[in-house]
Amino acid sequence: LAKTTQPISMDSYEGQEVNITCSHNNIATNDYITWYQQFPSQGPRFIIQGYKTKVTNEVASLFIPADRKSSTLSLPRVSLSDTAVYYCLVGDGAGSQGNLIFGKGTKLSVKP
Amino acid sequence: EPEVTQTPSHQVTQMGQEVILRCVPISNHLYFYWYRQILGQKVEFLVSFYNNEISEKSEIFDDQFSVERPDGSNFTLKIRSTKLEDSAMYFCASKSWREGTDTQYFGPGTRLTVL
């Protein structure tokens, strides 16, 4: 899997939009970009996945520029319950049975 | 929404004892995984399992570890002789192959404490 770099931590306040950017300069043509969320003492949870441009679901949006060397996870109007660690992963999404390699992630703290 | 379940939620054992951690993956999934997370550290891959055999394993997954799918629903991780450093959260995950996606669904984890 391509190596990723993301901020160690971020602080925000309730109601704000939070953008977490991940760098993946060595992303390969077949690689997808996937974000997971992990609450304390729980398993990681899939949030969103994309290949290029923009993907949006009920939880978040994922923005991927044309060169795909970075991606930005956008969380609209965060609440206290969005306090978690967010992981950016890059890998072959086309039917791969491979394992996921997690980095340290970004610890998001949402304050009232 | 279907989900991965794990039992027990917390297991306390003495060093040298055998433990079996159990997982029930999502029913139509074909790929199964075990990960662990030592307190305050990264989630680490242990082993993947497909078609009733190990597909891939990490350096952590030594001879003390084994996995099994004893029936059509359960997926187990056995640690034969536990060590203090095996204390961690153990997560089971499963995946359904769909072209163009690579999403694993994680269970809530089993907290293993080795005394």
PDB file of C-alpha atoms in Angstrom:
ATOM      1  CA  LEU A   1       0.000   0.000   0.000  1.00  0.00           C
ATOM      2  CA  ALA A   2       1.151   3.547  -0.760  1.00  0.00           C
ATOM      3  CA  LYS A   3       2.530   5.473   2.192  1.00  0.00           C
ATOM      4  CA  THR A   4       0.310   8.208   3.537  1.00  0.00           C
ATOM      5  CA  THR A   5       0.988  11.301   5.621  1.00  0.00           C
ATOM      6  CA  GLN A   6      -1.675  13.073   7.648  1.00  0.00           C
ATOM      7  CA  PRO A   7      -1.657  15.457  10.626  1.00  0.00           C
ATOM      8  CA  ILE A   8      -1.307  13.799  13.997  1.00  0.00           C
ATOM      9  CA  SER A   9      -4.095  15.818  15.575  1.00  0.00           C
ATOM     10  CA  MET A  10      -6.683  18.499  14.909  1.00  0.00           C
ATOM     11  CA  ASP A  11      -8.996  20.489  17.121  1.00  0.00           C
ATOM     12  CA  SER A  12     -12.389  21.841  16.153  1.00  0.00           C
ATOM     13  CA  TYR A  13     -15.595  23.164  17.666  1.00  0.00           C
ATOM     14  CA  GLU A  14     -19.092  21.882  17.321  1.00  0.00           C
ATOM     15  CA  GLY A  15     -20.843  23.015  14.170  1.00  0.00           C
ATOM     16  CA  GLN A  16     -17.661  23.693  12.226  1.00  0.00           C
ATOM     17  CA  GLU A  17     -16.597  21.985   9.023  1.00  0.00           C
ATOM     18  CA  VAL A  18     -13.438  19.935   9.430  1.00  0.00           C
ATOM     19  CA  ASN A  19     -11.079  19.129   6.594  1.00  0.00           C
ATOM     20  CA  ILE A  20      -8.365  16.525   7.075  1.00  0.00           C
ATOM     21  CA  THR A  21      -5.824  16.297   4.297  1.00  0.00           C
ATOM     22  CA  CYS A  22      -3.793  13.211   3.515  1.00  0.00           C
ATOM     23  CA  SER A  23      -0.727  13.132   1.274  1.00  0.00           C
ATOM     24  CA  HIS A  24      -0.010  10.059  -0.833  1.00  0.00           C
ATOM     25  CA  ASN A  25       2.619  11.070  -3.371  1.00  0.00           C
ATOM     26  CA  ASN A  26       3.327   7.508  -4.495  1.00  0.00           C
ATOM     27  CA  ILE A  27      -0.247   6.517  -5.234  1.00  0.00           C
ATOM     28  CA  ALA A  28      -0.487   3.958  -8.030  1.00  0.00           C
ATOM     29  CA  THR A  29      -2.892   3.983 -10.945  1.00  0.00           C
ATOM     30  CA  ASN A  30      -5.026   1.192  -9.480  1.00  0.00           C
ATOM     31  CA  ASP A  31      -5.102   2.579  -5.938  1.00  0.00           C
ATOM     32  CA  TYR A  32      -8.252   3.751  -4.230  1.00  0.00           C
ATOM     33  CA  ILE A  33      -8.322   6.156  -1.288  1.00  0.00           C
ATOM     34  CA  THR A  34     -10.240   4.982   1.748  1.00  0.00           C
ATOM     35  CA  TRP A  35     -10.927   6.679   5.063  1.00  0.00           C
ATOM     36  CA  TYR A  36     -11.737   4.924   8.311  1.00  0.00           C
ATOM     37  CA  GLN A  37     -12.893   6.298  11.650  1.00  0.00           C
ATOM     38  CA  GLN A  38     -12.085   4.771  15.017  1.00  0.00           C
ATOM     39  CA  PHE A  39     -13.640   5.632  18.355  1.00  0.00           C
ATOM     40  CA  PRO A  40     -11.799   4.655  21.552  1.00  0.00           C
ATOM     41  CA  SER A  41     -11.993   0.928  22.279  1.00  0.00           C
ATOM     42  CA  GLN A  42     -13.904   0.229  19.071  1.00  0.00           C
ATOM     43  CA  GLY A  43     -12.990  -1.230  15.716  1.00  0.00           C
ATOM     44  CA  PRO A  44     -12.262   1.000  12.730  1.00  0.00           C
ATOM     45  CA  ARG A  45     -15.299   1.938  10.705  1.00  0.00           C
ATOM     46  CA  PHE A  46     -15.336   2.595   6.980  1.00  0.00           C
ATOM     47  CA  ILE A  47     -16.352   6.164   6.181  1.00  0.00           C
ATOM     48  CA  ILE A  48     -15.791   6.811   2.506  1.00  0.00           C
ATOM     49  CA  GLN A  49     -13.803   5.696  -0.504  1.00  0.00           C
ATOM     50  CA  GLY A  50     -12.939   7.349  -3.778  1.00  0.00           C
ATOM     51  CA  TYR A  51     -10.725   7.204  -6.831  1.00  0.00           C
ATOM     52  CA  LYS A  52     -10.866  10.705  -8.264  1.00  0.00           C
ATOM     53  CA  THR A  53     -12.749  14.020  -8.101  1.00  0.00           C
ATOM     54  CA  LYS A  54     -15.384  14.128  -5.396  1.00  0.00           C
ATOM     55  CA  VAL A  55     -17.363  11.536  -3.501  1.00  0.00           C
ATOM     56  CA  THR A  56     -20.099  12.353  -1.026  1.00  0.00           C
ATOM     57  CA  ASN A  57     -22.163  10.200   1.281  1.00  0.00           C
ATOM     58  CA  GLU A  58     -24.321  10.811   4.313  1.00  0.00           C
ATOM     59  CA  VAL A  59     -21.294  11.070   6.588  1.00  0.00           C
ATOM     60  CA  ALA A  60     -18.582  12.905   4.692  1.00  0.00           C
ATOM     61  CA  SER A  61     -17.178  14.164   1.431  1.00  0.00           C
ATOM     62  CA  LEU A  62     -13.892  13.175  -0.129  1.00  0.00           C
ATOM     63  CA  PHE A  63     -12.086  15.543  -2.438  1.00  0.00           C
ATOM     64  CA  ILE A  64      -9.360  14.195  -4.690  1.00  0.00           C
ATOM     65  CA  PRO A  65      -7.432  16.530  -7.036  1.00  0.00           C
ATOM     66  CA  ALA A  66      -6.560  15.533 -10.555  1.00  0.00           C
ATOM     67  CA  ASP A  67      -3.028  14.374  -9.679  1.00  0.00           C
ATOM     68  CA  ARG A  68      -4.411  12.179  -6.848  1.00  0.00           C
ATOM     69  CA  LYS A  69      -1.337  12.839  -4.730  1.00  0.00           C
ATOM     70  CA  SER A  70      -3.490  14.028  -1.873  1.00  0.00           C
ATOM     71  CA  SER A  71      -7.054  13.797  -0.659  1.00  0.00           C
ATOM     72  CA  THR A  72      -9.190  15.737   1.780  1.00  0.00           C
ATOM     73  CA  LEU A  73     -11.818  14.264   4.039  1.00  0.00           C
ATOM     74  CA  SER A  74     -14.477  16.851   4.815  1.00  0.00           C
ATOM     75  CA  LEU A  75     -16.802  16.461   7.788  1.00  0.00           C
ATOM     76  CA  PRO A  76     -19.645  18.985   7.709  1.00  0.00           C
ATOM     77  CA  ARG A  77     -20.834  20.546  10.939  1.00  0.00           C
ATOM     78  CA  VAL A  78     -19.037  18.267  13.367  1.00  0.00           C
ATOM     79  CA  SER A  79     -20.468  17.340  16.721  1.00  0.00           C
ATOM     80  CA  LEU A  80     -18.843  16.068  19.907  1.00  0.00           C
ATOM     81  CA  SER A  81     -19.516  12.517  18.738  1.00  0.00           C
ATOM     82  CA  ASP A  82     -17.181  13.009  15.782  1.00  0.00           C
ATOM     83  CA  THR A  83     -14.230  13.006  18.172  1.00  0.00           C
ATOM     84  CA  ALA A  84     -12.222  10.045  16.913  1.00  0.00           C
ATOM     85  CA  VAL A  85      -9.108   9.001  15.051  1.00  0.00           C
ATOM     86  CA  TYR A  86      -9.383   9.218  11.268  1.00  0.00           C
ATOM     87  CA  TYR A  87      -7.203   7.040   9.054  1.00  0.00           C
ATOM     88  CA  CYS A  88      -6.369   7.567   5.404  1.00  0.00           C
ATOM     89  CA  LEU A  89      -5.473   4.382   3.511  1.00  0.00           C
ATOM     90  CA  VAL A  90      -4.444   3.958  -0.083  1.00  0.00           C
ATOM     91  CA  GLY A  91      -4.436   0.651  -1.887  1.00  0.00           C
ATOM     92  CA  ASP A  92      -5.577  -1.530  -4.694  1.00  0.00           C
ATOM     93  CA  GLY A  93      -9.361  -1.615  -4.518  1.00  0.00           C
ATOM     94  CA  ALA A  94     -10.009  -3.812  -7.534  1.00  0.00           C
ATOM     95  CA  GLY A  95     -10.851  -7.043  -5.818  1.00  0.00           C
ATOM     96  CA  SER A  96      -7.777  -7.109  -3.595  1.00  0.00           C
ATOM     97  CA  GLN A  97      -7.997  -9.484  -0.660  1.00  0.00           C
ATOM     98  CA  GLY A  98      -5.116  -7.769   0.983  1.00  0.00           C
ATOM     99  CA  ASN A  99      -4.774  -6.516   4.459  1.00  0.00           C
ATOM    100  CA  LEU A 100      -5.147  -2.886   5.458  1.00  0.00           C
ATOM    101  CA  ILE A 101      -2.120  -1.020   6.737  1.00  0.00           C
ATOM    102  CA  PHE A 102      -3.056   1.643   9.244  1.00  0.00           C
ATOM    103  CA  GLY A 103      -0.873   4.591  10.106  1.00  0.00           C
ATOM    104  CA  LYS A 104      -1.217   6.641  13.251  1.00  0.00           C
ATOM    105  CA  GLY A 105      -4.154   8.575  11.849  1.00  0.00           C
ATOM    106  CA  THR A 106      -5.417  12.016  12.755  1.00  0.00           C
ATOM    107  CA  LYS A 107      -6.884  12.430  16.204  1.00  0.00           C
ATOM    108  CA  LEU A 108      -9.777  14.852  15.881  1.00  0.00           C
ATOM    109  CA  SER A 109     -10.983  16.517  19.056  1.00  0.00           C
ATOM    110  CA  VAL A 110     -14.291  18.354  18.836  1.00  0.00           C
ATOM    111  CA  LYS A 111     -14.958  20.802  21.630  1.00  0.00           C
ATOM    112  CA  PRO A 112     -18.262  22.355  22.694  1.00  0.00           C
TER     113      PRO A 112
ATOM    114  CA  GLU B   1     -27.385  -3.333   8.741  1.00  0.00           C
ATOM    115  CA  PRO B   2     -25.331  -6.531   8.983  1.00  0.00           C
ATOM    116  CA  GLU B   3     -22.349  -6.343  11.286  1.00  0.00           C
ATOM    117  CA  VAL B   4     -19.393  -8.344  12.481  1.00  0.00           C
ATOM    118  CA  THR B   5     -19.732  -9.626  16.035  1.00  0.00           C
ATOM    119  CA  GLN B   6     -17.011 -10.762  18.425  1.00  0.00           C
ATOM    120  CA  THR B   7     -17.001 -12.672  21.698  1.00  0.00           C
ATOM    121  CA  PRO B   8     -16.027 -12.247  24.396  1.00  0.00           C
ATOM    122  CA  SER B   9     -15.792  -8.490  24.690  1.00  0.00           C
ATOM    123  CA  HIS B  10     -13.129  -8.852  27.372  1.00  0.00           C
ATOM    124  CA  GLN B  11     -10.925 -11.850  28.162  1.00  0.00           C
ATOM    125  CA  VAL B  12      -8.573 -12.036  31.104  1.00  0.00           C
ATOM    126  CA  THR B  13      -6.083 -14.887  31.184  1.00  0.00           C
ATOM    127  CA  GLN B  14      -2.897 -15.989  32.875  1.00  0.00           C
ATOM    128  CA  MET B  15       0.369 -16.001  30.998  1.00  0.00           C
ATOM    129  CA  GLY B  16       0.918 -19.349  29.292  1.00  0.00           C
ATOM    130  CA  GLN B  17      -2.771 -20.134  28.944  1.00  0.00           C
ATOM    131  CA  GLU B  18      -4.536 -20.725  25.655  1.00  0.00           C
ATOM    132  CA  VAL B  19      -7.256 -18.361  24.519  1.00  0.00           C
ATOM    133  CA  ILE B  20      -9.720 -18.534  21.664  1.00  0.00           C
ATOM    134  CA  LEU B  21     -11.252 -15.353  20.344  1.00  0.00           C
ATOM    135  CA  ARG B  22     -14.416 -15.747  18.345  1.00  0.00           C
ATOM    136  CA  CYS B  23     -15.863 -13.782  15.481  1.00  0.00           C
ATOM    137  CA  VAL B  24     -18.976 -14.061  13.365  1.00  0.00           C
ATOM    138  CA  PRO B  25     -18.303 -12.278  10.066  1.00  0.00           C
ATOM    139  CA  ILE B  26     -21.026 -10.804   7.885  1.00  0.00           C
ATOM    140  CA  SER B  27     -22.798 -13.754   6.302  1.00  0.00           C
ATOM    141  CA  ASN B  28     -22.081 -13.276   2.601  1.00  0.00           C
ATOM    142  CA  HIS B  29     -18.488 -12.155   3.033  1.00  0.00           C
ATOM    143  CA  LEU B  30     -15.637 -14.223   1.691  1.00  0.00           C
ATOM    144  CA  TYR B  31     -12.505 -12.699   3.183  1.00  0.00           C
ATOM    145  CA  PHE B  32     -11.721 -12.644   6.870  1.00  0.00           C
ATOM    146  CA  TYR B  33      -9.060 -10.872   8.859  1.00  0.00           C
ATOM    147  CA  TRP B  34      -7.640 -10.471  12.340  1.00  0.00           C
ATOM    148  CA  TYR B  35      -5.970  -7.289  13.494  1.00  0.00           C
ATOM    149  CA  ARG B  36      -4.718  -6.209  16.886  1.00  0.00           C
ATOM    150  CA  GLN B  37      -4.151  -2.885  18.555  1.00  0.00           C
ATOM    151  CA  ILE B  38      -1.957  -2.530  21.597  1.00  0.00           C
ATOM    152  CA  LEU B  39      -3.140   0.300  23.827  1.00  0.00           C
ATOM    153  CA  GLY B  40      -2.129   3.651  22.345  1.00  0.00           C
ATOM    154  CA  GLN B  41      -0.615   2.128  19.221  1.00  0.00           C
ATOM    155  CA  LYS B  42      -1.563   1.503  15.612  1.00  0.00           C
ATOM    156  CA  VAL B  43      -3.945  -1.120  14.349  1.00  0.00           C
ATOM    157  CA  GLU B  44      -1.736  -3.977  13.125  1.00  0.00           C
ATOM    158  CA  PHE B  45      -2.602  -6.686  10.634  1.00  0.00           C
ATOM    159  CA  LEU B  46      -2.235 -10.262  11.839  1.00  0.00           C
ATOM    160  CA  VAL B  47      -3.707 -12.609   9.240  1.00  0.00           C
ATOM    161  CA  SER B  48      -6.106 -12.875   6.332  1.00  0.00           C
ATOM    162  CA  PHE B  49      -8.145 -15.940   5.452  1.00  0.00           C
ATOM    163  CA  TYR B  50      -9.901 -16.916   2.258  1.00  0.00           C
ATOM    164  CA  ASN B  51     -11.283 -20.145   0.877  1.00  0.00           C
ATOM    165  CA  ASN B  52     -10.525 -21.978   4.118  1.00  0.00           C
ATOM    166  CA  GLU B  53      -6.864 -21.146   4.204  1.00  0.00           C
ATOM    167  CA  ILE B  54      -4.529 -18.391   5.275  1.00  0.00           C
ATOM    168  CA  SER B  55      -3.892 -15.917   2.456  1.00  0.00           C
ATOM    169  CA  GLU B  56      -1.387 -13.706   4.159  1.00  0.00           C
ATOM    170  CA  LYS B  57       0.106 -13.281   7.609  1.00  0.00           C
ATOM    171  CA  SER B  58       2.306 -10.745   9.316  1.00  0.00           C
ATOM    172  CA  GLU B  59       5.461 -11.268  11.334  1.00  0.00           C
ATOM    173  CA  ILE B  60       3.373 -10.988  14.467  1.00  0.00           C
ATOM    174  CA  PHE B  61       1.421 -14.093  13.518  1.00  0.00           C
ATOM    175  CA  ASP B  62       3.944 -16.677  14.679  1.00  0.00           C
ATOM    176  CA  ASP B  63       3.493 -20.339  15.596  1.00  0.00           C
ATOM    177  CA  GLN B  64       1.600 -19.390  18.745  1.00  0.00           C
ATOM    178  CA  PHE B  65      -1.275 -18.117  16.646  1.00  0.00           C
ATOM    179  CA  SER B  66      -3.743 -20.055  14.546  1.00  0.00           C
ATOM    180  CA  VAL B  67      -7.037 -19.334  12.831  1.00  0.00           C
ATOM    181  CA  GLU B  68      -9.919 -21.541  11.978  1.00  0.00           C
ATOM    182  CA  ARG B  69     -13.307 -21.404  10.397  1.00  0.00           C
ATOM    183  CA  PRO B  70     -14.856 -24.414  12.136  1.00  0.00           C
ATOM    184  CA  ASP B  71     -18.303 -24.009  10.597  1.00  0.00           C
ATOM    185  CA  GLY B  72     -20.067 -21.786   8.132  1.00  0.00           C
ATOM    186  CA  SER B  73     -20.338 -18.824  10.441  1.00  0.00           C
ATOM    187  CA  ASN B  74     -17.549 -18.613  13.030  1.00  0.00           C
ATOM    188  CA  PHE B  75     -13.978 -17.453  12.523  1.00  0.00           C
ATOM    189  CA  THR B  76     -11.622 -17.978  15.449  1.00  0.00           C
ATOM    190  CA  LEU B  77      -8.194 -16.812  16.517  1.00  0.00           C
ATOM    191  CA  LYS B  78      -6.316 -19.053  18.931  1.00  0.00           C
ATOM    192  CA  ILE B  79      -3.274 -18.062  20.912  1.00  0.00           C
ATOM    193  CA  ARG B  80      -1.710 -21.229  22.288  1.00  0.00           C
ATOM    194  CA  SER B  81       0.445 -19.878  25.080  1.00  0.00           C
ATOM    195  CA  THR B  82      -0.261 -16.265  25.854  1.00  0.00           C
ATOM    196  CA  LYS B  83       2.452 -13.775  26.758  1.00  0.00           C
ATOM    197  CA  LEU B  84       2.169 -10.471  28.548  1.00  0.00           C
ATOM    198  CA  GLU B  85       2.804  -8.654  25.275  1.00  0.00           C
ATOM    199  CA  ASP B  86      -0.256 -10.282  23.709  1.00  0.00           C
ATOM    200  CA  SER B  87      -2.412  -7.932  25.765  1.00  0.00           C
ATOM    201  CA  ALA B  88      -4.282  -5.848  23.197  1.00  0.00           C
ATOM    202  CA  MET B  89      -7.586  -5.275  21.459  1.00  0.00           C
ATOM    203  CA  TYR B  90      -8.161  -7.899  18.809  1.00  0.00           C
ATOM    204  CA  PHE B  91     -10.378  -6.973  15.897  1.00  0.00           C
ATOM    205  CA  CYS B  92     -11.957  -9.294  13.413  1.00  0.00           C
ATOM    206  CA  ALA B  93     -12.914  -7.940   9.994  1.00  0.00           C
ATOM    207  CA  SER B  94     -14.617  -9.307   6.926  1.00  0.00           C
ATOM    208  CA  LYS B  95     -14.933  -8.264   3.342  1.00  0.00           C
ATOM    209  CA  SER B  96     -17.096  -8.988   0.371  1.00  0.00           C
ATOM    210  CA  TRP B  97     -15.318  -8.761  -2.946  1.00  0.00           C
ATOM    211  CA  ARG B  98     -16.956  -6.243  -5.172  1.00  0.00           C
ATOM    212  CA  GLU B  99     -15.171  -4.918  -8.201  1.00  0.00           C
ATOM    213  CA  GLY B 100     -13.781  -1.459  -7.595  1.00  0.00           C
ATOM    214  CA  THR B 101     -14.106  -1.430  -3.827  1.00  0.00           C
ATOM    215  CA  ASP B 102     -12.014  -2.693  -0.951  1.00  0.00           C
ATOM    216  CA  THR B 103     -13.919  -2.153   2.243  1.00  0.00           C
ATOM    217  CA  GLN B 104     -13.449  -4.173   5.387  1.00  0.00           C
ATOM    218  CA  TYR B 105     -16.026  -4.277   8.133  1.00  0.00           C
ATOM    219  CA  PHE B 106     -14.636  -4.491  11.627  1.00  0.00           C
ATOM    220  CA  GLY B 107     -16.125  -6.012  14.724  1.00  0.00           C
ATOM    221  CA  PRO B 108     -16.198  -4.272  18.103  1.00  0.00           C
ATOM    222  CA  GLY B 109     -13.121  -6.099  19.291  1.00  0.00           C
ATOM    223  CA  THR B 110     -12.066  -8.349  22.155  1.00  0.00           C
ATOM    224  CA  ARG B 111      -9.908  -6.813  24.831  1.00  0.00           C
ATOM    225  CA  LEU B 112      -7.367  -9.456  25.863  1.00  0.00           C
ATOM    226  CA  THR B 113      -5.571  -8.925  29.142  1.00  0.00           C
ATOM    227  CA  VAL B 114      -2.732 -11.304  29.972  1.00  0.00           C
ATOM    228  CA  LEU B 115      -1.643 -11.318  33.600  1.00  0.00           C
TER     229      LEU B 115
END
